[in-house]
Amino acid sequence: MAQLSDDCFAHGGKLLRTDEALALIEARVTAVAESQEVPLAESFGRILAEDLVAPANVPPHANSAVDGYAVFFDDLSAEEETRLQITGRSAAGHPSAQPARRGSAVRIFTGAMLPDGPDTVMMQEDCRVEGGTVIIAPGIKRGANLRQAGEDIRAGSVVLRRGQRLRAQDVGQAAAIGRSQVWVSIPLKAAIFSTGDELREPGKPLDPGSIYDSNRYTVGALLRGLGCQVADLGILPDRESEVRAALSEAMREHDLVLTSGGVSVGEEDHVKQAVEALGRIHAWRLAIKPGRPVALGQLGRIPFVGLPGNPVAVMVTFLTLVRPLVLRMMGGTVEPPRRFPVRADFPHRKKKDRREWLRATLTEAADGTPLAHKFPRDGAGILSSMVESDGLIELPEDLTQLEPGSMVAFLPFSEMMP
């Protein structure tokens, strides 16, 4: 697998605004993932590595949208009932064996191929059958109840584009044009570990001063949700030599390395120093809340992201920075998550020149406008706030005072996580 240039995160300043960090990723991080051909049934969630072009029309022939009778519109009376002889039968997968004739009708069923000639289908509920004839009321329009050839997809059109992450409907679309195999990006191999002498594995006893490590499980799940192959390197103690050894091993076998904790300026924060011994830290503070201590760097030519230690900050910074980074490395099309205007029901003060993310739930106001309620506790360590919220409110850098009733941008978690 190809690797990045040796300065993909290079930036002159020490404190990055969110837009500046995203611009660096967009400008300097390119697709490095190779591609492979996989069976269509195994392509869900993968990033498409080719444009898919329809070789033929879908549907390939005109067909009936209802159960009824296929007729020539010009045989029908505009003022009175029309009586036509039933001379054929067309069912789905079983076209009429004989050609249609003027002055006759063909019994037809939903999805069945329209015989040559007839151009209109009358619903059976609007017809009467007497013996071998059908009686059709006046008033139907030419071309009624038909699905035309190519109505869904025209031959030669691009139905799915390179870089799309394949959803269920995309897999179905590929099948509709006859593809049984597709080319997709090979998953990135991402290594993750946490640092901190206070961390313990879930399921083991807690001794005084210790807590369970949730960050690795959160980050691992987020990476897998993006289609990565994740190697969990566990919990490392607050010793630079061990952190450096783990980073040195990870950089040889993986495409991306992420850590949580240890990137601040405390005496026990050793990740930053270990990375600098093996590569470079280009930026390590982001003008964002929660999540200011974020390290962007490289281990040799392998991208490195040092996430904060607080679990809410981990999720916010992952969704803000790591998600577009991973998608871009895998050749995915990176679209900003959609923001929806909602009305805030609370006041809030914030610092200027810092983007802030507030956890919120939504209800509906009396006038139908979505109403956002801020989670009552702001701490970056309160992971339950992410569980109990519907998404994040984004407050831009230039805002300092939010008043109740103001419209704000809301990002549902469903826009950013599978």
CSV table of C-alpha atoms in Angstrom, one decimal:
chain,number,residue,atom,x,y,z
A,1,MET,CA,0.0,0.0,0.0
A,2,ALA,CA,1.2,3.5,-0.9
A,3,GLN,CA,2.0,5.9,1.9
A,4,LEU,CA,1.7,9.6,2.5
A,5,SER,CA,4.3,12.3,1.9
A,6,ASP,CA,6.4,13.2,4.8
A,7,ASP,CA,4.7,16.5,5.6
A,8,CYS,CA,1.0,15.9,5.0
A,9,PHE,CA,0.0,17.7,8.2
A,10,ALA,CA,2.6,20.5,8.1
A,11,HIS,CA,1.2,23.7,9.4
A,12,GLY,CA,3.0,26.9,10.6
A,13,GLY,CA,0.8,27.7,13.6
A,14,LYS,CA,0.4,25.9,17.0
A,15,LEU,CA,-3.3,26.3,17.4
A,16,LEU,CA,-5.4,25.1,14.5
A,17,ARG,CA,-9.0,26.2,13.8
A,18,THR,CA,-11.2,23.3,12.7
A,19,ASP,CA,-11.5,24.6,9.2
A,20,GLU,CA,-7.7,24.9,8.9
A,21,ALA,CA,-7.3,21.3,10.1
A,22,LEU,CA,-9.9,20.0,7.6
A,23,ALA,CA,-8.2,22.0,4.8
A,24,LEU,CA,-4.9,20.4,5.6
A,25,ILE,CA,-6.4,17.0,5.4
A,26,GLU,CA,-8.2,17.8,2.1
A,27,ALA,CA,-5.1,19.3,0.5
A,28,ARG,CA,-2.4,17.0,1.7
A,29,VAL,CA,-4.0,13.6,2.4
A,30,THR,CA,-4.5,11.5,-0.7
A,31,ALA,CA,-5.9,8.0,-1.3
A,32,VAL,CA,-3.4,5.4,-0.4
A,33,ALA,CA,-5.6,2.3,-0.3
A,34,GLU,CA,-5.3,-0.3,-3.1
A,35,SER,CA,-8.3,-1.9,-4.5
A,36,GLN,CA,-9.7,-5.4,-4.9
A,37,GLU,CA,-12.5,-7.1,-6.7
A,38,VAL,CA,-15.1,-8.7,-4.3
A,39,PRO,CA,-18.4,-10.4,-4.8
A,40,LEU,CA,-21.3,-8.0,-4.8
A,41,ALA,CA,-22.8,-9.6,-1.7
A,42,GLU,CA,-19.7,-8.7,0.2
A,43,SER,CA,-19.4,-5.1,-0.9
A,44,PHE,CA,-21.8,-3.5,1.6
A,45,GLY,CA,-20.0,-0.7,3.5
A,46,ARG,CA,-17.0,-0.8,1.3
A,47,ILE,CA,-15.8,2.2,-0.8
A,48,LEU,CA,-16.3,1.8,-4.5
A,49,ALA,CA,-13.1,2.0,-6.5
A,50,GLU,CA,-14.7,2.3,-9.9
A,51,ASP,CA,-17.6,4.0,-11.7
A,52,LEU,CA,-20.4,1.6,-12.4
A,53,VAL,CA,-21.9,2.2,-15.8
A,54,ALA,CA,-25.2,0.6,-16.9
A,55,PRO,CA,-24.6,-1.7,-19.9
A,56,ALA,CA,-28.3,-1.7,-20.8
A,57,ASN,CA,-31.6,0.0,-19.9
A,58,VAL,CA,-33.3,-0.8,-16.6
A,59,PRO,CA,-35.9,-2.1,-17.0
A,60,PRO,CA,-34.8,-3.6,-20.3
A,61,HIS,CA,-38.3,-3.5,-21.8
A,62,ALA,CA,-41.6,-1.7,-21.2
A,63,ASN,CA,-43.7,-3.5,-18.6
A,64,SER,CA,-47.0,-3.2,-16.8
A,65,ALA,CA,-47.3,-1.4,-13.5
A,66,VAL,CA,-50.6,-3.2,-12.7
A,67,ASP,CA,-52.7,-6.3,-13.3
A,68,GLY,CA,-55.0,-5.5,-16.2
A,69,TYR,CA,-55.2,-5.5,-20.0
A,70,ALA,CA,-52.7,-4.2,-22.5
A,71,VAL,CA,-54.5,-2.3,-25.4
A,72,PHE,CA,-53.9,0.0,-28.3
A,73,PHE,CA,-55.0,3.4,-27.1
A,74,ASP,CA,-56.3,4.3,-30.6
A,75,ASP,CA,-58.7,1.3,-30.3
A,76,LEU,CA,-60.5,2.9,-27.4
A,77,SER,CA,-63.6,5.1,-27.6
A,78,ALA,CA,-63.3,8.5,-25.8
A,79,GLU,CA,-67.0,8.7,-25.1
A,80,GLU,CA,-68.3,5.2,-24.5
A,81,GLU,CA,-67.3,1.7,-23.4
A,82,THR,CA,-65.0,-0.3,-25.7
A,83,ARG,CA,-65.4,-4.1,-26.1
A,84,LEU,CA,-62.2,-6.0,-27.1
A,85,GLN,CA,-61.4,-9.6,-27.7
A,86,ILE,CA,-58.8,-11.1,-25.3
A,87,THR,CA,-56.2,-12.7,-27.5
A,88,GLY,CA,-53.1,-13.2,-25.4
A,89,ARG,CA,-51.6,-13.4,-21.9
A,90,SER,CA,-48.4,-11.9,-20.6
A,91,ALA,CA,-47.1,-12.7,-17.0
A,92,ALA,CA,-43.8,-11.7,-15.4
A,93,GLY,CA,-41.1,-13.8,-16.9
A,94,HIS,CA,-43.6,-15.3,-19.4
A,95,PRO,CA,-44.2,-12.8,-22.3
A,96,SER,CA,-47.2,-13.3,-24.6
A,97,ALA,CA,-46.4,-16.0,-27.2
A,98,GLN,CA,-48.3,-14.4,-30.0
A,99,PRO,CA,-48.2,-10.8,-31.4
A,100,ALA,CA,-50.9,-8.4,-30.4
A,101,ARG,CA,-53.4,-7.3,-33.0
A,102,ARG,CA,-55.4,-4.1,-33.4
A,103,GLY,CA,-58.8,-4.4,-31.9
A,104,SER,CA,-57.8,-6.9,-29.3
A,105,ALA,CA,-56.5,-6.9,-25.7
A,106,VAL,CA,-53.8,-8.9,-23.9
A,107,ARG,CA,-54.3,-10.0,-20.4
A,108,ILE,CA,-51.2,-8.7,-18.5
A,109,PHE,CA,-49.9,-8.8,-15.0
A,110,THR,CA,-47.7,-6.6,-12.9
A,111,GLY,CA,-44.1,-6.6,-14.1
A,112,ALA,CA,-44.9,-8.5,-17.3
A,113,MET,CA,-43.3,-7.5,-20.6
A,114,LEU,CA,-45.6,-5.3,-22.8
A,115,PRO,CA,-46.2,-7.0,-26.1
A,116,ASP,CA,-45.2,-5.0,-29.2
A,117,GLY,CA,-47.9,-2.6,-30.3
A,118,PRO,CA,-50.1,-2.0,-27.2
A,119,ASP,CA,-49.2,1.3,-25.6
A,120,THR,CA,-51.6,1.5,-22.6
A,121,VAL,CA,-52.7,-0.8,-19.8
A,122,MET,CA,-56.2,-0.7,-18.2
A,123,MET,CA,-56.4,-1.8,-14.6
A,124,GLN,CA,-58.4,-4.9,-14.1
A,125,GLU,CA,-60.5,-3.2,-11.4
A,126,ASP,CA,-61.7,-0.8,-14.0
A,127,CYS,CA,-62.7,-3.5,-16.5
A,128,ARG,CA,-65.5,-6.0,-16.9
A,129,VAL,CA,-64.9,-9.4,-18.5
A,130,GLU,CA,-67.7,-11.2,-20.4
A,131,GLY,CA,-66.7,-14.5,-21.9
A,132,GLY,CA,-63.6,-13.9,-24.0
A,133,THR,CA,-64.0,-10.1,-24.2
A,134,VAL,CA,-63.0,-7.2,-21.9
A,135,ILE,CA,-65.2,-4.1,-21.6
A,136,ILE,CA,-63.2,-0.9,-21.0
A,137,ALA,CA,-64.7,2.3,-19.7
A,138,PRO,CA,-63.7,5.6,-21.4
A,139,GLY,CA,-61.4,8.2,-20.0
A,140,ILE,CA,-58.0,6.4,-19.7
A,141,LYS,CA,-54.9,8.3,-20.9
A,142,ARG,CA,-52.5,7.1,-23.5
A,143,GLY,CA,-49.5,5.3,-21.8
A,144,ALA,CA,-51.3,4.8,-18.5
A,145,ASN,CA,-50.0,2.2,-16.1
A,146,LEU,CA,-46.7,1.5,-17.9
A,147,ARG,CA,-43.1,1.4,-16.9
A,148,GLN,CA,-41.1,2.4,-19.9
A,149,ALA,CA,-37.8,0.7,-20.9
A,150,GLY,CA,-34.9,2.7,-19.2
A,151,GLU,CA,-37.3,4.4,-16.9
A,152,ASP,CA,-35.1,3.6,-13.9
A,153,ILE,CA,-31.6,3.6,-15.6
A,154,ARG,CA,-30.5,4.5,-19.1
A,155,ALA,CA,-27.9,2.4,-20.8
A,156,GLY,CA,-24.5,4.2,-20.6
A,157,SER,CA,-25.3,6.2,-17.5
A,158,VAL,CA,-23.1,6.2,-14.4
A,159,VAL,CA,-25.3,4.7,-11.7
A,160,LEU,CA,-22.7,4.7,-8.9
A,161,ARG,CA,-19.5,6.8,-8.7
A,162,ARG,CA,-16.0,5.9,-7.5
A,163,GLY,CA,-15.6,7.0,-3.9
A,164,GLN,CA,-19.1,6.2,-2.7
A,165,ARG,CA,-19.5,4.1,0.4
A,166,LEU,CA,-21.9,1.4,-0.6
A,167,ARG,CA,-25.2,1.4,1.2
A,168,ALA,CA,-27.8,-1.3,0.9
A,169,GLN,CA,-29.6,0.5,-1.9
A,170,ASP,CA,-26.3,1.0,-3.8
A,171,VAL,CA,-25.6,-2.8,-3.6
A,172,GLY,CA,-29.1,-3.3,-5.0
A,173,GLN,CA,-28.5,-0.8,-7.8
A,174,ALA,CA,-25.3,-2.6,-8.8
A,175,ALA,CA,-27.3,-5.9,-9.0
A,176,ALA,CA,-29.9,-4.1,-11.1
A,177,ILE,CA,-27.4,-3.5,-13.8
A,178,GLY,CA,-26.1,-7.0,-13.7
A,179,ARG,CA,-22.9,-6.7,-11.7
A,180,SER,CA,-21.9,-9.7,-9.6
A,181,GLN,CA,-18.4,-8.4,-8.7
A,182,VAL,CA,-17.3,-4.8,-8.0
A,183,TRP,CA,-13.9,-3.2,-7.3
A,184,VAL,CA,-13.6,-1.6,-3.8
A,185,SER,CA,-10.9,-0.1,-1.7
A,186,ILE,CA,-8.9,-2.5,0.5
A,187,PRO,CA,-9.6,-1.6,4.2
A,188,LEU,CA,-7.1,0.6,6.0
A,189,LYS,CA,-5.1,-1.2,8.7
A,190,ALA,CA,-5.5,1.0,11.7
A,191,ALA,CA,-3.7,0.4,15.0
A,192,ILE,CA,-5.2,1.8,18.3
A,193,PHE,CA,-4.0,1.9,21.8
A,194,SER,CA,-4.7,3.9,25.0
A,195,THR,CA,-2.2,5.2,27.5
A,196,GLY,CA,-2.6,5.7,31.2
A,197,ASP,CA,-1.6,3.9,34.4
A,198,GLU,CA,-5.1,4.4,35.7
A,199,LEU,CA,-6.8,2.4,32.9
A,200,ARG,CA,-8.0,-1.1,33.3
A,201,GLU,CA,-9.5,-3.6,30.8
A,202,PRO,CA,-13.3,-4.1,31.2
A,203,GLY,CA,-14.1,-7.3,33.1
A,204,LYS,CA,-11.1,-6.9,35.4
A,205,PRO,CA,-11.3,-5.6,39.0
A,206,LEU,CA,-10.8,-1.9,39.6
A,207,ASP,CA,-8.3,-1.0,42.3
A,208,PRO,CA,-8.3,2.5,43.9
A,209,GLY,CA,-7.7,5.3,41.5
A,210,SER,CA,-8.4,3.2,38.4
A,211,ILE,CA,-11.1,3.3,35.7
A,212,TYR,CA,-12.1,1.1,32.8
A,213,ASP,CA,-10.8,2.0,29.4
A,214,SER,CA,-13.8,2.9,27.1
A,215,ASN,CA,-11.9,4.9,24.5
A,216,ARG,CA,-10.3,2.0,22.6
A,217,TYR,CA,-13.7,0.4,22.3
A,218,THR,CA,-15.3,3.6,21.1
A,219,VAL,CA,-12.5,4.4,18.6
A,220,GLY,CA,-12.3,0.8,17.4
A,221,ALA,CA,-16.1,0.7,16.8
A,222,LEU,CA,-15.9,4.1,14.9
A,223,LEU,CA,-13.0,2.8,12.7
A,224,ARG,CA,-14.8,-0.5,11.9
A,225,GLY,CA,-17.9,1.5,11.1
A,226,LEU,CA,-15.8,3.3,8.4
A,227,GLY,CA,-14.6,0.0,7.0
A,228,CYS,CA,-11.2,-0.2,8.6
A,229,GLN,CA,-9.3,-3.3,9.8
A,230,VAL,CA,-8.5,-2.6,13.4
A,231,ALA,CA,-5.6,-3.9,15.5
A,232,ASP,CA,-6.2,-3.2,19.2
A,233,LEU,CA,-2.8,-2.9,20.9
A,234,GLY,CA,-4.3,-2.5,24.3
A,235,ILE,CA,-3.4,-0.2,27.2
A,236,LEU,CA,0.1,1.2,27.5
A,237,PRO,CA,1.6,2.5,30.8
A,238,ASP,CA,2.7,6.1,31.3
A,239,ARG,CA,6.3,5.3,30.3
A,240,GLU,CA,7.8,6.9,27.2
A,241,SER,CA,10.0,3.9,26.4
A,242,GLU,CA,7.0,1.5,26.2
A,243,VAL,CA,4.9,4.0,24.2
A,244,ARG,CA,7.8,4.5,21.8
A,245,ALA,CA,8.3,0.8,21.3
A,246,ALA,CA,4.6,0.2,20.6
A,247,LEU,CA,4.5,3.1,18.1
A,248,SER,CA,7.6,1.8,16.4
A,249,GLU,CA,6.0,-1.6,15.9
A,250,ALA,CA,2.7,-0.2,14.8
A,251,MET,CA,4.1,2.1,12.2
A,252,ARG,CA,5.8,-0.9,10.4
A,253,GLU,CA,2.6,-2.9,10.0
A,254,HIS,CA,-0.3,-0.4,9.7
A,255,ASP,CA,-1.5,2.4,7.6
A,256,LEU,CA,-2.8,4.6,10.4
A,257,VAL,CA,-2.0,4.9,14.1
A,258,LEU,CA,-4.3,6.4,16.7
A,259,THR,CA,-3.9,6.8,20.4
A,260,SER,CA,-6.0,8.3,23.2
A,261,GLY,CA,-4.6,10.2,26.1
A,262,GLY,CA,-1.0,11.3,26.7
A,263,VAL,CA,-0.9,14.2,24.2
A,264,SER,CA,-1.3,17.1,26.6
A,265,VAL,CA,1.6,18.9,28.4
A,266,GLY,CA,1.5,17.0,31.8
A,267,GLU,CA,4.5,15.2,33.2
A,268,GLU,CA,2.8,11.9,32.6
A,269,ASP,CA,1.8,12.6,29.0
A,270,HIS,CA,4.4,10.8,26.9
A,271,VAL,CA,2.8,10.2,23.5
A,272,LYS,CA,3.9,13.5,22.1
A,273,GLN,CA,7.5,12.9,23.0
A,274,ALA,CA,7.5,9.4,21.7
A,275,VAL,CA,6.0,10.4,18.3
A,276,GLU,CA,8.6,13.2,18.0
A,277,ALA,CA,11.3,10.6,18.5
A,278,LEU,CA,10.0,8.5,15.7
A,279,GLY,CA,8.6,11.1,13.4
A,280,ARG,CA,7.0,14.5,13.6
A,281,ILE,CA,4.2,16.3,15.4
A,282,HIS,CA,2.9,19.0,13.0
A,283,ALA,CA,0.1,20.3,15.2
A,284,TRP,CA,-1.2,19.3,18.6
A,285,ARG,CA,-3.8,21.8,19.7
A,286,LEU,CA,-7.1,22.4,18.1
A,287,ALA,CA,-9.3,25.5,18.6
A,288,ILE,CA,-12.2,23.2,19.6
A,289,LYS,CA,-14.3,22.3,22.7
A,290,PRO,CA,-14.3,19.5,23.7
A,291,GLY,CA,-11.0,18.2,22.4
A,292,ARG,CA,-8.3,20.8,22.3
A,293,PRO,CA,-5.3,18.5,22.8
A,294,VAL,CA,-5.2,16.6,19.5
A,295,ALA,CA,-1.9,15.6,17.9
A,296,LEU,CA,-1.6,15.4,14.1
A,297,GLY,CA,1.6,14.0,12.9
A,298,GLN,CA,3.4,11.2,11.2
A,299,LEU,CA,5.4,8.1,12.2
A,300,GLY,CA,7.8,8.0,9.2
A,301,ARG,CA,5.2,8.4,6.5
A,302,ILE,CA,2.4,6.8,8.4
A,303,PRO,CA,-0.3,9.3,9.6
A,304,PHE,CA,-0.6,9.5,13.4
A,305,VAL,CA,-3.5,11.0,15.3
A,306,GLY,CA,-3.3,11.4,19.1
A,307,LEU,CA,-6.8,11.9,20.5
A,308,PRO,CA,-7.6,13.4,23.9
A,309,GLY,CA,-8.2,11.2,26.9
A,310,ASN,CA,-11.7,12.3,27.8
A,311,PRO,CA,-14.3,10.1,26.0
A,312,VAL,CA,-16.6,12.9,24.7
A,313,ALA,CA,-13.6,14.7,23.4
A,314,VAL,CA,-12.4,11.5,21.7
A,315,MET,CA,-15.7,11.1,19.9
A,316,VAL,CA,-16.0,14.8,18.8
A,317,THR,CA,-12.4,14.9,17.5
A,318,PHE,CA,-12.8,11.6,15.8
A,319,LEU,CA,-16.0,12.7,14.0
A,320,THR,CA,-14.4,16.1,13.2
A,321,LEU,CA,-11.0,15.0,11.9
A,322,VAL,CA,-10.4,11.3,11.8
A,323,ARG,CA,-13.5,10.4,9.9
A,324,PRO,CA,-12.6,12.6,6.8
A,325,LEU,CA,-9.0,11.5,7.1
A,326,VAL,CA,-9.9,7.8,7.0
A,327,LEU,CA,-12.3,8.3,4.1
A,328,ARG,CA,-9.8,10.2,2.1
A,329,MET,CA,-7.1,7.7,2.6
A,330,MET,CA,-9.4,4.9,1.4
A,331,GLY,CA,-10.3,6.9,-1.7
A,332,GLY,CA,-13.8,7.8,-0.4
A,333,THR,CA,-15.7,10.9,-1.4
A,334,VAL,CA,-15.6,13.2,1.7
A,335,GLU,CA,-18.8,15.2,2.0
A,336,PRO,CA,-19.3,17.3,5.1
A,337,PRO,CA,-22.1,15.8,7.3
A,338,ARG,CA,-25.4,17.6,6.7
A,339,ARG,CA,-26.3,20.2,9.3
A,340,PHE,CA,-30.0,20.8,10.1
A,341,PRO,CA,-31.3,24.1,11.4
A,342,VAL,CA,-32.9,23.8,14.8
A,343,ARG,CA,-34.0,26.2,17.5
A,344,ALA,CA,-32.1,26.3,20.8
A,345,ASP,CA,-34.1,26.4,24.0
A,346,PHE,CA,-31.2,27.5,26.1
A,347,PRO,CA,-28.6,30.3,26.6
A,348,HIS,CA,-24.9,29.6,26.3
A,349,ARG,CA,-21.7,31.6,26.5
A,350,LYS,CA,-18.5,30.6,24.7
A,351,LYS,CA,-15.0,31.9,24.0
A,352,LYS,CA,-14.4,33.6,20.7
A,353,ASP,CA,-12.2,31.9,18.0
A,354,ARG,CA,-13.1,28.5,19.3
A,355,ARG,CA,-15.6,26.1,17.7
A,356,GLU,CA,-17.8,24.4,20.3
A,357,TRP,CA,-19.9,21.3,20.1
A,358,LEU,CA,-22.8,20.8,22.5
A,359,ARG,CA,-24.6,17.6,23.1
A,360,ALA,CA,-28.3,17.9,22.5
A,361,THR,CA,-31.6,16.1,22.2
A,362,LEU,CA,-34.4,17.1,19.9
A,363,THR,CA,-38.2,17.6,20.4
A,364,GLU,CA,-40.7,19.4,18.3
A,365,ALA,CA,-41.9,22.9,19.2
A,366,ALA,CA,-45.6,23.9,19.0
A,367,ASP,CA,-45.0,25.4,15.5
A,368,GLY,CA,-43.4,22.2,14.3
A,369,THR,CA,-39.8,23.5,14.4
A,370,PRO,CA,-37.2,21.1,15.9
A,371,LEU,CA,-36.2,22.3,19.3
A,372,ALA,CA,-32.8,21.5,20.7
A,373,HIS,CA,-32.2,20.8,24.4
A,374,LYS,CA,-28.6,20.9,25.7
A,375,PHE,CA,-27.5,18.0,27.8
A,376,PRO,CA,-27.5,19.3,31.4
A,377,ARG,CA,-23.8,18.4,32.1
A,378,ASP,CA,-21.0,19.7,29.9
A,379,GLY,CA,-18.0,17.6,31.1
A,380,ALA,CA,-15.8,16.0,28.4
A,381,GLY,CA,-15.7,12.9,30.5
A,382,ILE,CA,-19.4,12.2,30.6
A,383,LEU,CA,-19.8,9.5,27.9
A,384,SER,CA,-23.4,9.0,28.9
A,385,SER,CA,-24.1,12.4,27.4
A,386,MET,CA,-23.3,11.0,24.0
A,387,VAL,CA,-25.5,7.9,24.6
A,388,GLU,CA,-28.5,10.0,25.7
A,389,SER,CA,-28.2,12.7,23.0
A,390,ASP,CA,-29.4,12.8,19.4
A,391,GLY,CA,-26.4,14.7,18.0
A,392,LEU,CA,-24.2,17.7,18.3
A,393,ILE,CA,-24.9,21.4,18.1
A,394,GLU,CA,-22.1,23.3,16.2
A,395,LEU,CA,-21.3,26.8,17.5
A,396,PRO,CA,-19.0,28.7,15.1
A,397,GLU,CA,-15.8,30.5,16.2
A,398,ASP,CA,-17.2,34.0,15.9
A,399,LEU,CA,-20.2,33.3,18.2
A,400,THR,CA,-19.8,34.3,21.9
A,401,GLN,CA,-23.4,34.4,23.2
A,402,LEU,CA,-26.2,32.1,22.2
A,403,GLU,CA,-29.7,33.3,23.2
A,404,PRO,CA,-32.8,31.1,23.7
A,405,GLY,CA,-34.8,30.9,20.4
A,406,SER,CA,-31.7,31.3,18.2
A,407,MET,CA,-31.4,29.0,15.2
A,408,VAL,CA,-28.3,26.7,15.4
A,409,ALA,CA,-26.7,24.0,13.2
A,410,PHE,CA,-27.5,20.5,14.4
A,411,LEU,CA,-25.5,17.4,13.3
A,412,PRO,CA,-27.4,14.1,14.0
A,413,PHE,CA,-25.2,11.2,15.0
A,414,SER,CA,-26.8,9.3,12.2
A,415,GLU,CA,-25.1,11.6,9.7
A,416,MET,CA,-21.6,10.7,11.1
A,417,MET,CA,-21.8,7.2,12.3
A,418,PRO,CA,-23.4,4.0,10.8
